[in-house]
Coordinates of C-alpha atoms in Angstrom, one line a residue:
X1 CA -32.5 37.8 -7.9
X2 CA -32.7 40.1 -4.8
X3 CA -29.7 39.5 -2.5
X4 CA -29.7 39.6 1.2
X5 CA -26.7 40.5 3.3
X6 CA -25.6 39.3 6.7
X7 CA -28.1 36.4 6.7
X8 CA -27.7 32.8 7.9
X9 CA -30.1 30.0 7.1
X10 CA -30.8 26.9 9.0
X11 CA -31.3 24.0 6.6
X12 CA -33.6 21.2 7.3
X13 CA -32.7 18.7 4.5
X14 CA -36.0 16.8 4.8
X15 CA -38.4 19.7 5.2
X16 CA -36.3 22.3 3.2
X17 CA -37.3 25.2 5.6
X18 CA -35.1 27.9 6.8
X19 CA -34.9 30.6 9.5
X20 CA -32.9 33.7 9.5
X21 CA -30.7 34.9 12.3
X22 CA -28.5 37.8 13.4
X23 CA -25.8 39.9 11.7
X24 CA -22.7 38.1 13.0
X25 CA -22.9 35.2 10.6
X26 CA -20.2 33.1 12.2
X27 CA -21.6 33.2 15.7
X28 CA -25.1 32.6 14.2
X29 CA -23.8 29.4 12.6
X30 CA -22.7 28.1 16.0
X31 CA -26.0 29.2 17.7
X32 CA -28.0 27.4 15.0
X33 CA -25.9 24.3 15.5
X34 CA -26.7 24.3 19.2
X35 CA -30.4 24.7 18.5
X36 CA -30.5 22.0 15.8
X37 CA -27.7 19.5 16.6
X38 CA -28.9 16.9 14.1
X39 CA -29.3 19.2 11.1
X40 CA -27.3 20.8 8.3
X41 CA -26.5 24.5 9.0
X42 CA -26.1 26.8 6.0
X43 CA -25.5 30.3 4.8
X44 CA -26.8 32.1 1.7
X45 CA -27.0 35.6 0.3
X46 CA -30.0 34.6 -1.8
X47 CA -33.5 35.3 -0.7
X48 CA -34.8 31.9 -1.8
X49 CA -31.7 29.7 -2.0
X50 CA -31.9 26.3 -3.7
X51 CA -30.3 23.5 -1.7
X52 CA -31.0 20.4 -3.8
X53 CA -27.5 20.3 -5.3
X54 CA -25.9 20.8 -1.9
X55 CA -27.8 18.0 -0.3
X56 CA -26.9 15.6 -3.1
X57 CA -23.2 16.4 -2.6
X58 CA -23.4 15.9 1.2
X59 CA -22.3 12.2 1.4
X60 CA -21.6 12.2 5.2
X61 CA -21.9 14.4 8.3
X62 CA -18.2 15.5 8.2
X63 CA -18.6 17.5 5.0
X64 CA -18.5 21.3 4.3
X65 CA -19.8 22.7 1.0
X66 CA -20.0 26.0 -0.7
X67 CA -20.7 27.5 -4.1
X68 CA -20.3 31.0 -5.6
X69 CA -17.6 33.6 -6.0
X70 CA -14.1 32.6 -4.7
X71 CA -12.6 34.9 -2.1
X72 CA -10.2 37.3 -3.9
X73 CA -8.1 38.0 -0.9
X74 CA -7.1 34.3 -0.8
X75 CA -6.9 33.4 -4.5
X76 CA -4.6 36.4 -5.1
X77 CA -1.8 35.2 -2.9
X78 CA -2.3 31.6 -1.6
X79 CA -0.6 29.8 -4.5
X80 CA 2.7 31.4 -3.6
X81 CA 2.7 29.4 -0.4
X82 CA 0.2 26.6 -0.8
X83 CA 2.0 23.6 -2.3
X84 CA -1.1 21.4 -2.6
X85 CA -3.7 20.5 -5.2
X86 CA -6.6 21.9 -3.0
X87 CA -6.3 25.4 -4.4
X88 CA -6.3 24.4 -8.1
X89 CA -10.0 24.2 -8.4
X90 CA -11.8 23.8 -11.7
X91 CA -14.2 26.8 -12.1
X92 CA -17.9 26.0 -11.8
X93 CA -17.3 22.3 -10.9
X94 CA -17.4 20.6 -7.6
X95 CA -13.8 20.3 -6.4
X96 CA -12.0 19.1 -3.2
X97 CA -10.8 22.4 -1.7
X98 CA -10.9 24.3 1.6
X99 CA -11.5 27.6 -0.2
X100 CA -15.1 28.6 0.5
X101 CA -17.5 31.1 -1.0
X102 CA -19.5 33.4 1.2
X103 CA -22.4 33.3 -1.3
X104 CA -23.9 29.9 -0.3
X105 CA -22.8 26.9 1.7
X106 CA -23.5 24.5 4.5
X107 CA -22.0 22.1 7.0
X108 CA -23.4 19.8 9.6
X109 CA -24.2 21.0 13.1
X110 CA -22.2 18.2 14.7
X111 CA -19.0 19.7 13.3
X112 CA -19.8 23.2 14.5
X113 CA -20.8 21.9 18.0
X114 CA -17.5 20.0 18.2
X115 CA -15.7 23.3 17.4
X116 CA -18.0 25.3 19.7
X117 CA -16.6 28.7 18.7
X118 CA -14.0 30.6 16.7
X119 CA -13.1 34.3 17.1
X120 CA -15.0 36.3 14.5
X121 CA -13.7 39.3 12.5
X122 CA -17.2 40.4 11.4
X123 CA -16.0 39.5 7.8
X124 CA -17.9 36.4 7.0
X125 CA -16.0 35.6 3.9
X126 CA -12.8 35.7 5.9
X127 CA -14.3 33.8 8.9
X128 CA -15.7 30.9 6.9
X129 CA -12.5 30.3 5.0
X130 CA -10.5 30.4 8.2
X131 CA -12.9 27.8 9.6
X132 CA -12.6 25.6 6.6
X133 CA -8.8 25.8 6.5
X134 CA -8.6 24.8 10.2
X135 CA -11.0 21.8 10.0
X136 CA -10.2 20.4 6.6
X137 CA -6.8 19.2 7.6
X138 CA -8.3 17.5 10.7
X139 CA -10.8 15.4 8.8
X140 CA -13.7 17.5 7.4
X141 CA -14.3 16.8 3.7
X142 CA -14.5 20.2 2.0
X143 CA -15.9 20.8 -1.5
X144 CA -16.7 23.9 -3.5
X145 CA -18.1 25.0 -6.8
X146 CA -16.4 28.3 -7.3
X147 CA -16.1 31.0 -9.9
X148 CA -13.6 33.8 -9.9
X149 CA -14.6 37.3 -8.7
X150 CA -13.1 40.3 -10.5
X151 CA -12.5 42.5 -7.5
X152 CA -9.5 44.1 -5.9
X153 CA -8.2 41.8 -3.2
X154 CA -7.4 43.1 0.3
X155 CA -3.7 42.7 0.9
X156 CA -4.1 43.1 4.7
X157 CA -6.7 40.3 4.8
X158 CA -4.4 38.1 2.7
X159 CA -1.4 38.5 5.0
X160 CA -3.6 38.1 8.1
X161 CA -5.0 34.8 6.7
X162 CA -1.5 33.5 6.0
X163 CA -0.4 34.4 9.5
X164 CA -3.4 32.6 11.1
X165 CA -3.2 29.5 8.9
X166 CA 0.5 28.9 8.3
X167 CA 3.7 28.8 10.3
X168 CA 5.1 32.2 10.9
X169 CA 7.9 31.9 8.4
X170 CA 5.5 32.0 5.5
X171 CA 4.6 35.6 6.2
X172 CA 8.0 37.0 5.3
X173 CA 8.2 34.4 2.5
X174 CA 5.0 35.9 1.0
X175 CA 6.5 39.4 1.3
X176 CA 9.6 38.1 -0.6
X177 CA 7.4 36.7 -3.3
X178 CA 5.6 40.1 -3.7
X179 CA 8.9 41.9 -3.9
X180 CA 10.6 39.4 -6.2
X181 CA 7.8 38.6 -8.6
X182 CA 5.4 41.6 -8.4
X183 CA 7.7 44.4 -7.4
X184 CA 5.3 45.2 -4.6
X185 CA 6.3 46.3 -1.0
X186 CA 3.2 45.8 1.2
X187 CA 5.1 46.7 4.4
X188 CA 2.1 47.6 6.5
X189 CA 0.2 44.4 5.8
X190 CA 3.4 42.4 6.4
X191 CA 4.2 44.1 9.7
X192 CA 0.7 43.9 11.0
X193 CA 0.4 40.2 10.2
X194 CA 3.5 39.4 12.2
X195 CA 1.5 40.1 15.4
X196 CA -1.3 37.7 14.5
X197 CA -1.3 34.3 16.1
X198 CA -1.9 31.1 14.2
X199 CA -5.3 29.6 14.6
X200 CA -4.6 26.1 15.9
X201 CA -8.1 25.1 17.1
X202 CA -8.1 21.3 17.7
X203 CA -11.3 19.5 16.7
X204 CA -12.1 15.9 17.7
X205 CA -13.9 14.5 14.7
X206 CA -13.2 10.8 15.4
X207 CA -16.6 10.2 17.1
X208 CA -18.4 11.8 14.2
X209 CA -16.5 9.7 11.6
X210 CA -16.9 6.5 13.5
X211 CA -20.6 6.5 13.3
X212 CA -21.6 3.1 11.9
X213 CA -22.7 3.2 8.2
X214 CA -26.4 2.7 7.9
X215 CA -26.0 1.3 4.4
X216 CA -24.9 -2.4 4.3
X217 CA -23.6 -3.9 1.1
X218 CA -22.6 -7.2 -0.3
X219 CA -18.8 -7.8 -0.5
X220 CA -17.3 -5.5 -3.1
X221 CA -15.9 -7.1 -6.2
X222 CA -12.3 -6.0 -7.0
X223 CA -9.3 -6.8 -9.0
X224 CA -5.7 -6.4 -7.8
X225 CA -2.9 -4.8 -10.0
X226 CA 0.7 -5.6 -9.1
X227 CA 3.7 -4.7 -11.2
X228 CA 6.8 -6.7 -10.1
X229 CA 10.5 -7.1 -11.0
X230 CA 12.9 -9.4 -9.3
X231 CA 10.9 -10.0 -6.1
X232 CA 9.7 -13.6 -6.4
X233 CA 9.4 -14.4 -2.7
X234 CA 8.0 -11.0 -1.7
X235 CA 5.3 -11.3 -4.3
X236 CA 4.5 -14.8 -3.1
X237 CA 3.9 -13.4 0.4
X238 CA 1.6 -10.7 -1.1
X239 CA -0.5 -13.4 -3.0
X240 CA -0.7 -15.4 0.2
X241 CA -2.0 -12.4 2.2
X242 CA -4.6 -11.8 -0.6
X243 CA -5.7 -15.4 -0.5
X244 CA -6.3 -15.1 3.2
X245 CA -8.6 -12.1 3.0
X246 CA -12.1 -12.3 4.3
X247 CA -13.1 -10.6 1.0
X248 CA -11.1 -12.1 -1.8
X249 CA -10.3 -10.5 -5.2
X250 CA -11.7 -11.7 -8.5
X251 CA -8.4 -11.7 -10.1
X252 CA -4.8 -10.6 -9.5
X253 CA -3.1 -9.1 -12.5
X254 CA 0.7 -9.4 -12.4
X255 CA 2.9 -7.6 -14.9
X256 CA 6.4 -9.1 -14.4
X257 CA 9.3 -7.3 -16.0
X258 CA 12.9 -8.3 -16.7
X259 CA 15.0 -6.1 -19.0
X260 CA 17.2 -9.1 -20.1
X261 CA 15.9 -10.1 -23.5
X262 CA 17.0 -13.7 -22.9
X263 CA 15.0 -14.0 -19.6
X264 CA 11.8 -15.8 -18.8
X265 CA 9.4 -15.7 -15.9
X266 CA 10.6 -16.8 -12.5
X267 CA 7.1 -16.9 -11.0
X268 CA 6.5 -20.7 -11.1
X269 CA 4.0 -20.5 -8.2
X270 CA 1.4 -18.6 -10.3
X271 CA 0.3 -22.0 -11.6
X272 CA -0.6 -23.2 -8.1
X273 CA -4.2 -23.5 -6.9
X274 CA -5.1 -20.0 -5.7
X275 CA -8.5 -18.8 -4.4
X276 CA -8.6 -16.2 -7.3
X277 CA -7.6 -16.0 -10.9
X278 CA -4.0 -14.9 -11.7
X279 CA -3.6 -13.0 -14.9
X280 CA 0.1 -13.0 -15.6
X281 CA 1.9 -10.9 -18.2
X282 CA 5.7 -11.0 -18.8
X283 CA 7.5 -8.2 -20.6
X284 CA 11.1 -7.0 -21.2
X285 CA 10.0 -3.4 -21.0
X286 CA 10.6 -2.0 -17.5
X287 CA 8.8 0.8 -15.9
X288 CA 6.0 1.0 -13.3
X289 CA 3.9 3.4 -15.3
X290 CA 3.7 1.1 -18.4
X291 CA 3.2 -1.9 -16.2
X292 CA 0.3 -0.4 -14.3
X293 CA -1.4 1.0 -17.5
X294 CA -1.2 -2.5 -19.1
X295 CA -2.7 -4.2 -16.0
X296 CA -5.4 -1.5 -15.6
X297 CA -6.5 -2.3 -19.1
X298 CA -7.0 -6.0 -18.1
X299 CA -9.3 -5.2 -15.1
X300 CA -13.0 -6.0 -15.2
X301 CA -14.2 -5.5 -11.6
X302 CA -16.0 -2.4 -10.1
X303 CA -13.0 -1.7 -7.8
X304 CA -9.2 -1.9 -8.5
X305 CA -6.6 -2.3 -5.8
X306 CA -3.3 -0.8 -6.8
X307 CA -0.6 -2.8 -4.9
X308 CA 3.1 -3.0 -4.5
X309 CA 4.9 -6.4 -4.6
X310 CA 6.6 -6.0 -1.2
X311 CA 3.8 -5.3 1.3
X312 CA 2.1 -7.4 4.0
X313 CA -1.6 -7.0 5.0
X314 CA -3.8 -8.3 7.8
X315 CA -6.6 -10.7 7.0
X316 CA -9.3 -8.1 7.5
X317 CA -7.6 -5.5 5.3
X318 CA -10.3 -5.6 2.6
X319 CA -13.1 -5.7 5.2
X320 CA -11.7 -2.5 6.7
X321 CA -11.5 -0.9 3.3
X322 CA -15.1 -1.8 2.5
X323 CA -16.4 -0.4 5.8
X324 CA -14.5 2.9 5.0
X325 CA -15.9 3.0 1.5
X326 CA -19.5 2.7 2.8
X327 CA -19.0 5.4 5.5
X328 CA -17.1 7.9 3.3
X329 CA -18.9 7.2 0.0
X330 CA -15.7 8.2 -1.9
X331 CA -14.2 6.4 -4.9
X332 CA -10.4 6.7 -4.2
X333 CA -8.8 5.7 -0.9
X334 CA -5.1 5.5 0.0
X335 CA -4.2 3.5 3.1
X336 CA -1.3 4.0 5.5
X337 CA 1.7 2.2 4.0
X338 CA 4.2 2.1 6.9
X339 CA 7.7 0.7 7.2
X340 CA 8.7 -1.3 10.2
X341 CA 8.8 0.8 13.3
X342 CA 6.8 3.7 11.8
X343 CA 3.8 5.0 13.7
X344 CA 0.8 6.9 12.2
X345 CA -0.5 9.6 14.6
X346 CA -3.4 10.7 12.3
X347 CA -6.6 9.1 13.5
X348 CA -9.3 10.5 11.3
X349 CA -9.8 9.9 7.5
X350 CA -9.1 13.1 5.6
X351 CA -8.7 14.6 2.2
X352 CA -5.2 13.9 1.0
X353 CA -3.0 16.0 -1.4
X354 CA -1.2 12.9 -2.6
X355 CA -1.9 9.4 -3.9
X356 CA -0.3 6.0 -3.2
X357 CA 0.1 4.0 -6.4
X358 CA 1.0 0.9 -4.4
X359 CA -1.6 1.1 -1.6
X360 CA -4.8 2.5 -3.0
X361 CA -8.3 1.3 -3.9
X362 CA -10.1 3.2 -6.8
X363 CA -13.4 2.8 -8.6
X364 CA -13.6 1.7 -12.2
X365 CA -15.0 5.2 -13.2
X366 CA -11.5 6.5 -12.3
X367 CA -9.6 3.8 -14.1
X368 CA -11.6 4.5 -17.2
X369 CA -10.6 8.2 -17.1
X370 CA -7.1 8.3 -15.7
X371 CA -3.8 6.7 -16.7
X372 CA -0.3 6.8 -15.4
X373 CA 1.8 9.4 -17.3
X374 CA 4.6 7.6 -19.1
X375 CA 6.6 10.9 -19.3
X376 CA 7.3 10.2 -15.6
X377 CA 8.6 6.7 -16.2
X378 CA 11.7 5.8 -14.2
X379 CA 11.5 9.0 -12.3
X380 CA 9.3 10.3 -9.5
X381 CA 5.9 11.9 -9.2
X382 CA 3.7 9.5 -11.3
X383 CA 1.6 8.5 -8.3
X384 CA 0.9 12.1 -7.2
X385 CA 0.2 13.0 -10.9
X386 CA -2.4 10.2 -11.0
X387 CA -4.0 11.8 -7.9
X388 CA -4.2 15.1 -9.7
X389 CA -5.9 13.4 -12.6
X390 CA -8.4 11.9 -10.2
X391 CA -9.4 15.4 -8.9
X392 CA -9.6 17.0 -12.3
X393 CA -11.9 14.1 -13.3
X394 CA -14.3 15.2 -10.5
X395 CA -13.4 12.8 -7.7
X396 CA -11.5 13.1 -4.4
X397 CA -8.6 11.2 -2.8
X398 CA -9.1 10.2 0.8
X399 CA -6.4 9.0 3.2
X400 CA -7.4 6.3 5.7
X401 CA -4.7 6.1 8.4
X402 CA -6.5 3.5 10.5
X403 CA -6.1 1.0 7.7
X404 CA -2.5 0.0 7.8
X405 CA -0.2 -2.2 5.7
X406 CA 3.5 -3.0 6.2
X407 CA 5.9 -1.8 3.4
X408 CA 9.0 -4.0 3.5
X409 CA 11.0 -1.9 1.2
X410 CA 12.6 -5.0 -0.3
X411 CA 16.4 -4.5 -0.9
X412 CA 16.1 -6.4 -4.2
X413 CA 14.2 -5.8 -7.4
X414 CA 11.8 -2.9 -7.8
X415 CA 11.6 0.0 -10.3
X416 CA 14.0 2.6 -9.0
X417 CA 17.1 1.1 -10.5
X418 CA 19.9 3.6 -11.4
X419 CA 19.4 4.8 -14.9
X420 CA 21.4 7.0 -17.2
X421 CA 19.4 10.1 -18.2
X422 CA 20.4 12.6 -20.9
X423 CA 21.3 15.0 -18.1
X424 CA 23.3 12.5 -15.9
X425 CA 26.7 13.7 -17.2
X426 CA 26.0 17.4 -17.3
X427 CA 28.4 19.6 -15.3
X428 CA 25.4 21.5 -13.8
X429 CA 22.8 19.1 -12.7
X430 CA 19.2 20.2 -13.1
X431 CA 17.4 21.4 -10.0
X432 CA 14.8 20.1 -9.3
X433 CA 14.9 16.8 -11.2
X434 CA 13.3 17.1 -14.7
X435 CA 10.6 14.7 -13.7
X436 CA 9.5 16.8 -10.8
X437 CA 9.7 19.9 -12.9
X438 CA 7.5 18.2 -15.6
X439 CA 5.0 17.2 -12.9
X440 CA 4.8 20.7 -11.4
X441 CA 4.5 22.5 -14.7
X442 CA 1.7 20.2 -15.7
X443 CA -0.3 20.4 -12.5
X444 CA 0.4 23.6 -10.6
X445 CA -0.2 27.3 -11.3
X446 CA 2.4 29.7 -12.4
X447 CA 2.5 31.3 -8.9
X448 CA 2.9 28.0 -7.3
X449 CA 5.9 27.3 -9.5
X450 CA 7.3 30.7 -8.6
X451 CA 6.8 30.0 -4.9
X452 CA 8.4 26.5 -5.3
X453 CA 11.4 28.1 -7.1
X454 CA 12.0 30.5 -4.2
X455 CA 11.8 27.6 -1.7
X456 CA 14.3 25.6 -3.7
X457 CA 16.6 28.6 -3.9
X458 CA 16.9 28.6 -0.1
X459 CA 17.0 24.8 0.3
X460 CA 19.9 24.5 -2.2
X461 CA 21.8 27.5 -0.8
X462 CA 25.5 26.6 -0.7
X463 CA 25.0 23.2 -2.2
X464 CA 25.7 24.2 -5.8
X465 CA 29.3 25.5 -5.3
X466 CA 29.0 29.0 -4.0
X467 CA 28.0 30.6 -0.6
X468 CA 27.9 34.1 -2.1
X469 CA 24.3 35.2 -2.8
X470 CA 25.0 36.4 -6.3
X471 CA 27.1 33.3 -7.1
X472 CA 24.5 30.9 -5.7
X473 CA 21.8 32.8 -7.7
X474 CA 23.7 32.4 -10.9
X475 CA 24.3 28.7 -10.4
X476 CA 20.8 28.0 -9.3
X477 CA 19.2 29.8 -12.3
X478 CA 21.3 27.7 -14.6
X479 CA 20.2 24.5 -12.8
X480 CA 16.6 25.6 -12.9
X481 CA 16.7 26.4 -16.6
X482 CA 18.4 23.1 -17.3
X483 CA 15.5 21.3 -15.4
X484 CA 12.9 23.2 -17.5
X485 CA 14.7 22.3 -20.7
X486 CA 14.8 18.6 -19.9
X487 CA 11.3 18.6 -18.5
X488 CA 10.0 19.9 -21.9
X489 CA 11.8 17.0 -23.6
X490 CA 10.0 14.4 -21.4

């Protein structure tokens, strides 16, 4: 296929025509957006680009898409400092990521017109990734179908990108990573980047996101999954809130746990007359991962609400969730789970690097493909790991801050009871915890783990028994190796 350089195409989704403009691709995108404010604006290096796959992926107007070769200058360094799942894309598969290819892509004119302009470097690959990095964290859903490009990466561009997208401290941190792990000393690129200002363009996407969904649906059918232990009254309040919903669940599946082999269920009210079916299971085996997996296997509805046993929700909670599902067209949503007095400042829905196992709604397709990893039982990270499984399965996790529930953080019961682990009595305690190490080794790249290790080295400085650099380094390495050893045993 004959390739064109420095071209920008205007995409009319309905008519599939295109027009070609100027050599400054970034400014051409903004000019096209002004000329066609209700259309999708795209770029391509192909003479006759095919857009059908793109238009099928564009579920709403606050979306940005690209496909082709991943930018080498970003992929060569970003995992040292980017502690999120967005950069761990699966090659040649659509994946939620702000990393964009310059080969082909598109976004809606309404987003570009809201931004109005960004400074251009005349390097479109750099410019489009800077744009995506800025707007994704503010509420634009970014997806890419990438493949790796075997080219030499520009170190100067990499440092400049870090300086313009991260806090200034990450520039010297990247330099330390290059010195420590690659025995490289890119002094010129490092020094030059120190004079670059962070690109902090604010974009108001709320009006775009609040457009009323044109698609109206019948009330969604959903099941609720609640693991519980020692929280009888709190769980009763949760069931009461669910029974008061405008859209009621089909069934609520409760997995009640009590480690005492002589114990029986204390939930006498489950036999009362509720507006939904209660499917109750009682077990002496404790652990939230096991309980959620058991209950997920009992679900039959199209949607599954993963809930905690100590939350309170308003009567229109499910109605709000349904509205967001229709407008975003996603299959996994985590809502704001706030403690008393907490305030959520985020206003727009956005792609989220985490997942809330006690405050999320997921589609059956996800439940059929993902399970909670029991290696993380009684530790931490099982919910974030579940979110990683969702992304690898080809879905996205969206955070909806405007849908809020109250997390009471009940002082009784729960699953974080103090446990004796094999490492609990060791003289040198593993750093980080073996559960966190297991999660990171399972889900993150080698360079992400190296960057995380260096961050932990600084965070734990002086806390392990020595303030001398060489003494701290010796103790930290022992704690790190201990964590890796126990993580492998999980």
